[in-house]
mmCIF file of C-alpha atoms in Angstrom:
data_model
loop_
_atom_site.group_PDB
_atom_site.id
_atom_site.type_symbol
_atom_site.label_atom_id
_atom_site.label_comp_id
_atom_site.label_asym_id
_atom_site.label_seq_id
_atom_site.Cartn_x
_atom_site.Cartn_y
_atom_site.Cartn_z
ATOM 1 C CA MET O 1142 -28.769 89.419 -2.701
ATOM 2 C CA SER O 1143 -29.990 93.131 -2.987
ATOM 3 C CA TYR O 1144 -30.188 95.050 0.080
ATOM 4 C CA ILE O 1145 -31.974 98.000 -1.918
ATOM 5 C CA VAL O 1146 -34.795 96.963 -4.119
ATOM 6 C CA ALA O 1147 -35.807 99.599 -6.687
ATOM 7 C CA PHE O 1148 -39.407 99.373 -7.959
ATOM 8 C CA VAL O 1149 -39.377 101.092 -11.394
ATOM 9 C CA VAL O 1150 -41.347 101.759 -14.522
ATOM 10 C CA TYR O 1151 -40.130 100.956 -17.875
ATOM 11 C CA GLN O 1152 -40.609 103.755 -20.838
ATOM 12 C CA ASN O 1153 -44.119 104.133 -21.940
ATOM 13 C CA GLY O 1154 -45.117 101.642 -19.061
ATOM 14 C CA LYS O 1155 -47.442 101.684 -16.163
ATOM 15 C CA GLN O 1156 -46.560 98.547 -14.218
ATOM 16 C CA VAL O 1157 -44.184 98.657 -11.289
ATOM 17 C CA TYR O 1158 -41.452 96.126 -11.233
ATOM 18 C CA PRO O 1159 -38.812 94.952 -8.431
ATOM 19 C CA ILE O 1160 -35.450 95.082 -9.267
ATOM 20 C CA ASN O 1161 -31.813 94.520 -7.688
ATOM 21 C CA CYS O 1162 -29.990 97.942 -6.818
ATOM 22 C CA TRP O 1163 -26.604 98.273 -5.769
ATOM 23 C CA ARG O 1164 -26.643 101.647 -5.942
ATOM 24 C CA ALA O 1165 -26.941 103.630 -2.534
ATOM 25 C CA ASP O 1166 -27.142 107.188 -4.244
ATOM 26 C CA VAL O 1167 -30.399 106.782 -6.363
ATOM 27 C CA LYS O 1168 -33.669 107.681 -5.245
ATOM 28 C CA ALA O 1169 -37.361 108.029 -6.451
ATOM 29 C CA GLY O 1170 -37.619 110.154 -9.513
ATOM 30 C CA ASP O 1171 -34.155 108.920 -10.712
ATOM 31 C CA ALA O 1172 -33.954 107.738 -14.481
ATOM 32 C CA VAL O 1173 -31.519 104.566 -14.979
ATOM 33 C CA VAL O 1174 -30.406 101.610 -17.147
ATOM 34 C CA VAL O 1175 -31.988 98.478 -16.427
ATOM 35 C CA ARG O 1176 -30.050 94.829 -17.257
ATOM 36 C CA GLN O 1177 -33.312 92.624 -17.906
ATOM 37 C CA GLU O 1178 -31.701 89.160 -17.651
ATOM 38 C CA THR O 1179 -35.650 88.029 -17.738
ATOM 39 C CA LYS O 1180 -35.327 89.193 -21.577
ATOM 40 C CA GLY O 1181 -31.980 87.873 -22.548
ATOM 41 C CA GLY O 1182 -29.874 90.587 -21.023
ATOM 42 C CA ASP O 1183 -31.155 93.526 -22.917
ATOM 43 C CA LEU O 1184 -30.814 96.730 -21.525
ATOM 44 C CA LYS O 1185 -33.960 99.341 -21.077
ATOM 45 C CA TRP O 1186 -34.276 102.872 -19.931
ATOM 46 C CA ALA O 1187 -36.818 103.028 -16.828
ATOM 47 C CA ARG O 1188 -37.610 105.523 -14.075
ATOM 48 C CA ILE O 1189 -37.538 104.566 -9.985
ATOM 49 C CA VAL O 1190 -40.870 104.793 -8.422
ATOM 50 C CA ARG O 1191 -39.406 104.049 -4.895
ATOM 51 C CA THR O 1192 -36.521 102.309 -3.206
ATOM 52 C CA GLU O 1193 -37.036 99.819 -0.178
ATOM 53 C CA PHE O 1194 -34.284 98.207 1.846
ATOM 54 C CA LEU O 1195 -35.842 94.414 1.229
ATOM 55 C CA ASN O 1196 -32.662 92.325 0.688
ATOM 56 C CA TRP O 1197 -34.218 90.296 -2.104
ATOM 57 C CA LYS O 1198 -32.775 88.349 -4.647
ATOM 58 C CA CYS O 1199 -34.222 89.690 -8.131
ATOM 59 C CA ARG O 1200 -33.038 88.849 -11.639
ATOM 60 C CA ASN O 1201 -32.850 92.354 -13.358
ATOM 61 C CA TYR O 1202 -31.013 94.993 -12.023
ATOM 62 C CA ILE O 1203 -29.690 98.764 -12.551
ATOM 63 C CA GLU O 1204 -26.421 99.178 -14.426
ATOM 64 C CA CYS O 1205 -26.166 103.088 -13.935
ATOM 65 C CA ARG O 1206 -28.241 106.126 -14.008
ATOM 66 C CA ALA O 1207 -29.556 107.303 -17.489
ATOM 67 C CA SER O 1208 -27.050 109.984 -17.280
ATOM 68 C CA GLU O 1209 -24.303 107.958 -17.382
ATOM 69 C CA ALA O 1210 -25.137 105.803 -20.470
ATOM 70 C CA ILE O 1211 -24.758 106.873 -23.788
ATOM 71 C CA PHE O 1212 -28.353 106.566 -26.161
ATOM 72 C CA ASP O 1213 -27.787 106.523 -29.976
ATOM 73 C CA SER O 1214 -28.893 105.083 -33.036
ATOM 74 C CA LEU O 1215 -26.613 101.852 -31.893
ATOM 75 C CA GLY O 1216 -28.817 101.547 -28.481
ATOM 76 C CA ILE O 1217 -27.853 101.830 -25.262
ATOM 77 C CA ARG O 1218 -24.049 101.757 -24.619
ATOM 78 C CA LEU O 1219 -22.831 101.843 -21.008
ATOM 79 C CA PRO O 1220 -19.872 103.740 -19.318
ATOM 80 C CA VAL O 1221 -16.658 101.421 -19.077
ATOM 81 C CA PRO O 1222 -16.071 100.823 -16.426
ATOM 82 C CA THR O 1223 -19.886 100.823 -15.510
ATOM 83 C CA PRO O 1224 -20.909 102.173 -12.008
ATOM 84 C CA THR O 1225 -23.062 99.452 -11.092
ATOM 85 C CA VAL O 1226 -22.143 99.357 -7.516
ATOM 86 C CA PHE O 1227 -21.775 102.625 -5.445
ATOM 87 C CA GLY O 1228 -21.897 103.354 -1.610
ATOM 88 C CA ALA O 1229 -23.278 101.341 1.167
ATOM 89 C CA CYS O 1230 -24.984 98.742 -0.112
ATOM 90 C CA ARG O 1231 -23.390 95.622 0.716
ATOM 91 C CA ALA O 1232 -21.745 94.363 3.605
ATOM 92 C CA ALA O 1233 -18.401 94.143 2.237
ATOM 93 C CA PHE O 1234 -18.511 98.115 2.119
ATOM 94 C CA VAL O 1235 -19.034 98.254 5.786
ATOM 95 C CA TRP O 1236 -15.889 95.602 6.057
ATOM 96 C CA GLU O 1237 -13.513 97.691 4.185
ATOM 97 C CA HIS O 1238 -14.266 100.407 6.447
ATOM 98 C CA LEU O 1239 -14.265 98.625 9.746
ATOM 99 C CA LYS O 1240 -10.674 97.100 8.529
ATOM 100 C CA ALA O 1241 -9.595 100.639 7.338
ATOM 101 C CA THR O 1242 -10.359 102.312 10.761
ATOM 102 C CA GLY O 1243 -8.269 99.416 13.058
ATOM 103 C CA TRP O 1244 -11.366 97.086 13.809
ATOM 104 C CA ARG O 1245 -10.137 93.691 14.281
ATOM 105 C CA ARG O 1246 -11.646 91.106 11.826
ATOM 106 C CA HIS O 1247 -12.591 87.473 13.265
ATOM 107 C CA HIS O 1248 -13.704 84.053 12.091
ATOM 108 C CA VAL O 1249 -16.892 83.229 13.336
ATOM 109 C CA GLY O 1250 -19.401 80.384 13.279
ATOM 110 C CA ARG O 1251 -21.378 79.314 10.244
ATOM 111 C CA ASN O 1252 -24.486 81.310 11.078
ATOM 112 C CA PHE O 1253 -22.593 84.537 10.386
ATOM 113 C CA LYS O 1254 -20.921 85.903 7.446
ATOM 114 C CA GLY O 1255 -18.140 87.835 9.421
ATOM 115 C CA ALA O 1256 -17.419 89.584 12.889
ATOM 116 C CA PHE O 1257 -15.129 92.598 13.933
ATOM 117 C CA SER O 1258 -14.302 93.822 17.543
ATOM 118 C CA TRP O 1259 -12.907 97.038 19.255
ATOM 119 C CA GLY O 1260 -12.082 97.615 22.647
ATOM 120 C CA ASN O 1261 -10.763 100.283 24.828
ATOM 121 C CA HIS O 1262 -10.541 100.405 28.817
ATOM 122 C CA LEU O 1263 -14.296 100.913 29.128
ATOM 123 C CA GLU O 1264 -15.824 98.753 26.854
ATOM 124 C CA VAL O 1265 -15.928 96.125 24.061
ATOM 125 C CA ALA O 1266 -17.908 96.453 21.207
ATOM 126 C CA ASN O 1267 -18.681 93.415 18.656
ATOM 127 C CA ILE O 1268 -20.263 93.602 15.391
ATOM 128 C CA PHE O 1269 -21.710 90.259 13.753
ATOM 129 C CA PHE O 1270 -22.886 90.092 10.093
ATOM 130 C CA ARG O 1271 -25.900 87.765 8.894
ATOM 131 C CA THR O 1272 -27.173 87.170 5.459
ATOM 132 C CA ASN O 1273 -30.219 89.410 6.486
ATOM 133 C CA GLY O 1274 -28.991 91.132 9.757
ATOM 134 C CA VAL O 1275 -26.114 92.670 11.892
ATOM 135 C CA ASP O 1276 -25.853 91.985 15.504
ATOM 136 C CA ILE O 1277 -24.045 94.711 17.889
ATOM 137 C CA GLN O 1278 -22.895 93.470 21.155
ATOM 138 C CA LEU O 1279 -21.440 95.959 23.987
ATOM 139 C CA ILE O 1280 -19.465 94.731 27.196
ATOM 140 C CA GLU O 1281 -18.197 96.231 29.874
ATOM 141 C CA GLY O 1282 -14.554 96.318 30.580
ATOM 142 C CA SER O 1283 -11.457 95.766 28.777
ATOM 143 C CA ASN O 1284 -12.056 91.759 28.074
ATOM 144 C CA ASN O 1285 -13.715 90.290 25.372
ATOM 145 C CA PRO O 1286 -15.320 86.985 26.656
ATOM 146 C CA ALA O 1287 -16.804 86.540 23.092
ATOM 147 C CA LEU O 1288 -13.236 85.612 22.015
ATOM 148 C CA THR O 1289 -12.497 81.847 21.394
ATOM 149 C CA LEU O 1290 -9.303 80.242 21.778
ATOM 150 C CA ASP O 1291 -8.420 80.311 18.392
ATOM 151 C CA GLY O 1292 -8.996 83.890 17.868
ATOM 152 C CA GLY O 1293 -12.729 83.582 16.336
ATOM 153 C CA LEU O 1294 -15.216 85.361 17.789
ATOM 154 C CA SER O 1295 -19.019 83.900 19.019
ATOM 155 C CA PHE O 1296 -22.162 85.287 19.566
ATOM 156 C CA SER O 1297 -24.225 84.931 22.473
ATOM 157 C CA LEU O 1298 -27.022 87.014 24.244
ATOM 158 C CA ASN O 1299 -25.973 85.448 27.645
ATOM 159 C CA LEU O 1300 -22.805 87.061 27.484
ATOM 160 C CA SER O 1301 -24.126 90.877 28.146
ATOM 161 C CA PRO O 1302 -27.572 92.654 28.389
ATOM 162 C CA ARG O 1303 -26.431 95.066 25.944
ATOM 163 C CA ALA O 1304 -26.797 93.431 22.565
ATOM 164 C CA VAL O 1305 -29.515 94.416 19.887
ATOM 165 C CA ARG O 1306 -30.095 92.079 16.357
ATOM 166 C CA HIS O 1307 -30.706 94.340 13.484
ATOM 167 C CA THR O 1308 -32.742 93.056 10.359
ATOM 168 C CA LEU O 1309 -32.039 94.306 6.737
ATOM 169 C CA SER O 1310 -35.543 93.767 5.433
ATOM 170 C CA HIS O 1311 -37.889 96.667 6.263
ATOM 171 C CA SER O 1312 -34.910 98.727 8.088
ATOM 172 C CA GLU O 1313 -36.128 101.932 6.762
ATOM 173 C CA ILE O 1314 -32.650 103.381 7.209
ATOM 174 C CA ASN O 1315 -29.516 102.099 5.559
ATOM 175 C CA LEU O 1316 -28.417 100.066 8.301
ATOM 176 C CA PHE O 1317 -25.202 99.796 6.726
ATOM 177 C CA GLU O 1318 -24.467 103.429 6.945
ATOM 178 C CA TRP O 1319 -25.708 103.319 10.577
ATOM 179 C CA VAL O 1320 -23.318 100.487 11.362
ATOM 180 C CA ILE O 1321 -20.357 102.636 10.259
ATOM 181 C CA GLU O 1322 -21.638 105.590 12.478
ATOM 182 C CA PHE O 1323 -21.997 103.456 15.466
ATOM 183 C CA ALA O 1324 -18.203 102.051 14.762
ATOM 184 C CA ASP O 1325 -16.799 105.465 14.093
ATOM 185 C CA ALA O 1326 -18.849 106.702 17.206
ATOM 186 C CA PHE O 1327 -17.614 104.023 19.487
ATOM 187 C CA LYS O 1328 -14.144 103.914 18.487
ATOM 188 C CA ALA O 1329 -13.999 107.560 19.555
ATOM 189 C CA ASN O 1330 -15.842 107.084 22.802
ATOM 190 C CA SER O 1331 -18.512 109.232 21.986
ATOM 191 C CA GLY O 1332 -21.494 107.270 23.819
ATOM 192 C CA PRO O 1333 -24.009 106.671 24.688
ATOM 193 C CA TYR O 1334 -25.031 104.513 22.261
ATOM 194 C CA ASP O 1335 -28.485 103.807 23.000
ATOM 195 C CA ARG O 1336 -29.974 104.713 19.492
ATOM 196 C CA PHE O 1337 -28.036 101.835 17.889
ATOM 197 C CA MET O 1338 -29.118 99.544 20.434
ATOM 198 C CA LYS O 1339 -32.674 99.449 19.464
ATOM 199 C CA PRO O 1340 -33.768 96.897 16.852
ATOM 200 C CA VAL O 1341 -34.651 97.884 13.510
ATOM 201 C CA GLY O 1342 -35.943 95.802 10.585
ATOM 202 C CA ARG O 1343 -38.065 92.737 10.509
ATOM 203 C CA SER O 1344 -37.856 89.213 9.282
ATOM 204 C CA ASP O 1345 -40.781 88.873 6.813
ATOM 205 C CA LYS O 1346 -39.581 90.327 3.622
ATOM 206 C CA ARG O 1347 -42.721 90.896 1.818
ATOM 207 C CA THR O 1348 -43.876 94.562 1.169
ATOM 208 C CA GLU O 1349 -47.162 95.586 2.637
ATOM 209 C CA GLU O 1350 -48.503 95.417 -0.812
ATOM 210 C CA PHE O 1351 -47.355 91.924 -1.715
ATOM 211 C CA ARG O 1352 -48.475 90.806 1.797
ATOM 212 C CA LEU O 1353 -52.187 91.711 0.921
ATOM 213 C CA LYS O 1354 -51.679 90.267 -2.965
ATOM 214 C CA ALA O 1355 -50.536 87.366 -1.296
ATOM 215 C CA GLN O 1356 -53.773 87.077 0.871
ATOM 216 C CA GLU O 1357 -56.006 87.748 -2.169
ATOM 217 C CA GLY O 1358 -53.745 85.291 -4.373
ATOM 218 C CA ARG O 1359 -52.227 88.122 -6.585
ATOM 219 C CA SER O 1360 -48.789 87.467 -6.366
ATOM 220 C CA VAL O 1361 -48.304 85.862 -9.832
ATOM 221 C CA GLY O 1362 -46.944 89.208 -11.110
ATOM 222 C CA LEU O 1363 -44.121 89.534 -8.514
ATOM 223 C CA TYR O 1364 -43.075 85.892 -9.273
ATOM 224 C CA GLU O 1365 -42.678 87.010 -13.013
ATOM 225 C CA ALA O 1366 -41.063 89.979 -11.966
ATOM 226 C CA LEU O 1367 -38.633 88.197 -10.059
ATOM 227 C CA GLY O 1368 -37.085 85.910 -12.896
ATOM 228 C CA GLY O 1369 -39.446 83.061 -12.066
ATOM 229 C CA ALA O 1370 -39.911 80.533 -14.917
ATOM 230 C CA GLY O 1371 -40.797 77.077 -15.550
ATOM 231 C CA GLY O 1372 -42.998 76.363 -12.255
ATOM 232 C CA GLU O 1373 -39.818 76.495 -10.310
ATOM 233 C CA SER O 1374 -40.123 78.868 -6.875
ATOM 234 C CA VAL O 1375 -38.176 81.852 -6.335
ATOM 235 C CA TYR O 1376 -35.789 82.177 -3.718
ATOM 236 C CA LEU O 1377 -35.405 85.585 -2.091
ATOM 237 C CA GLY O 1378 -33.164 84.473 0.783
ATOM 238 C CA ASP O 1379 -33.628 83.627 4.534
ATOM 239 C CA GLY O 1380 -35.651 80.619 3.610
ATOM 240 C CA LEU O 1381 -38.286 82.613 1.725
ATOM 241 C CA TYR O 1382 -39.770 81.174 -1.291
ATOM 242 C CA LEU O 1383 -42.230 82.521 -3.851
ATOM 243 C CA GLY O 1384 -44.361 79.976 -5.855
ATOM 244 C CA PRO O 1385 -45.488 80.155 -9.519
ATOM 245 C CA GLY O 1386 -49.118 80.371 -8.336
ATOM 246 C CA GLY O 1387 -48.180 83.391 -5.754
ATOM 247 C CA GLN O 1388 -47.839 81.155 -2.696
ATOM 248 C CA TRP O 1389 -45.289 82.165 -0.295
ATOM 249 C CA ARG O 1390 -43.372 79.509 1.576
ATOM 250 C CA GLY O 1391 -40.540 79.011 4.183
ATOM 251 C CA GLY O 1392 -37.427 76.724 3.246
#
């Protein structure tokens, strides 16, 4: 999955294509090198039109900035190692920060990818990571009722009225950076944390543009851009599929 999706145009082209982007430091107007898995792995120059937080699963992806590669008679040569991943673009980036700053990691139920906790004499904070979101729970006191007997962590909205479920798709802000900001603020006991407890994002992964195209039956171009072929539906994650005729359906 790619939390950040870059919409790009290729050299001398006008059509805009969505591709995976694992670089948190790129923006609209940047020139990049794209690996076209839909074209046999070819490397192509492209310019970013915009980036959005969608958490899609595209086929093609950004290898690096164009300024980091070499363009010569041999074609496009990538730097070694190639900086395909940079910054807070994956949950693993947040996990590493939490572990490095002392948060305790827990095993968790199958509905979650991971969970962390931190407590002081005033409050306990639990952070749960889902495939398409992050949940934060604040509990008054020094005890953590979410802890299970085997050292795991269970999520329940009934444990505390102060809980929020954030969604990665359409978060409008980098939710991974935001969670790090919350974690650091909580550990430093620099509340209140009200601004972190207002839900962001929505579960429908379609952009407004593709929502309108779907209503008009014109999502075929998106199907091809995401690597669809052979009549099989393209999986975007969280039970959302796009069929070859432009139909969206749940799993």
